[in-house]
Coordinates of C-alpha atoms in Angstrom, one line a residue:
X10 CA -15.7 -0.3 12.8
X11 CA -18.3 2.6 12.7
X12 CA -21.6 2.2 10.9
X13 CA -23.5 5.2 9.5
X14 CA -26.7 5.3 7.6
X15 CA -26.7 6.4 4.0
X16 CA -28.8 9.5 5.0
X17 CA -26.3 10.4 7.7
X18 CA -23.4 9.8 5.3
X19 CA -24.9 12.1 2.6
X20 CA -25.6 14.8 5.2
X21 CA -22.1 14.7 6.7
X22 CA -20.1 13.6 3.7
X23 CA -17.1 15.8 4.2
X24 CA -16.9 15.1 7.9
X25 CA -17.1 11.3 7.4
X26 CA -14.5 11.4 4.6
X27 CA -12.2 13.5 6.8
X28 CA -12.5 11.1 9.7
X29 CA -11.8 8.0 7.5
X30 CA -8.7 9.7 6.1
X31 CA -7.5 10.9 9.5
X32 CA -8.2 7.8 11.5
X33 CA -7.5 5.2 8.8
X34 CA -10.6 3.4 10.0
X35 CA -13.2 2.1 7.5
X36 CA -16.8 3.1 7.9
X37 CA -19.8 0.8 7.0
X38 CA -22.5 2.6 5.1
X39 CA -25.9 1.0 5.8
X40 CA -29.0 1.4 3.7
X41 CA -32.4 0.3 5.0
X42 CA -30.6 -1.3 8.0
X43 CA -28.4 -3.5 5.8
X44 CA -24.6 -2.8 5.4
X45 CA -24.2 -2.8 1.6
X46 CA -20.8 -1.0 1.5
X47 CA -17.6 -0.2 3.3
X48 CA -15.8 3.1 2.7
X49 CA -12.0 3.2 3.4
X50 CA -9.2 5.6 2.8
X51 CA -7.3 5.5 -0.5
X52 CA -4.1 4.6 1.3
X53 CA -5.8 1.6 3.0
X54 CA -7.2 0.5 -0.3
X55 CA -3.8 0.7 -2.0
X56 CA -2.2 -1.3 0.8
X57 CA -4.8 -4.0 0.5
X58 CA -4.3 -4.1 -3.3
X59 CA -0.6 -4.4 -2.9
X60 CA -0.9 -7.2 -0.4
X61 CA -3.3 -9.1 -2.6
X62 CA -0.9 -8.6 -5.5
X63 CA 2.1 -9.9 -3.5
X64 CA 0.1 -13.0 -2.3
X65 CA -1.2 -14.0 -5.7
X66 CA 2.0 -15.9 -6.4
X67 CA 2.2 -19.1 -4.2
X68 CA 6.0 -18.9 -4.2
X69 CA 6.0 -15.3 -3.1
X70 CA 3.3 -15.9 -0.5
X71 CA 5.4 -18.8 0.9
X72 CA 8.5 -16.5 1.1
X73 CA 6.6 -13.7 2.7
X74 CA 5.0 -16.0 5.3
X75 CA 8.4 -17.6 6.1
X76 CA 9.9 -14.1 6.5
X77 CA 7.1 -13.1 8.9
X78 CA 7.5 -16.2 10.9
X79 CA 11.3 -15.7 11.1
X80 CA 10.8 -12.1 12.2
X81 CA 8.3 -13.1 14.9
X82 CA 10.6 -15.8 16.2
X83 CA 13.6 -13.5 16.4
X84 CA 15.5 -15.0 13.5
X85 CA 15.4 -11.9 11.4
X86 CA 18.3 -9.5 11.2
X87 CA 18.4 -5.8 10.3
X88 CA 20.2 -4.8 7.2
X89 CA 20.9 -1.6 5.4
X90 CA 19.6 -1.0 1.9
X91 CA 22.2 -0.4 -0.7
X92 CA 22.4 3.2 -1.8
X93 CA 22.2 4.1 -5.5
X94 CA 25.4 5.4 -7.0

């Protein structure tokens, strides 16, 4: 993960934002040598929020983790989604 100083971020705001969006890589913004913030793309943030939402329910988390384990062990099967009529 790249780190840029606050001064560099302010000077190159558009470039840094374009890079974050294009590369989908967060950037640490440091101030006085300390990293007080991380900047990430909106799509990455929304993905994190969705994941956190799905994992809030213990039952849902259990089902998701089991599904991932099944997929990794080859027990998953591909299915077609039903089309709307």
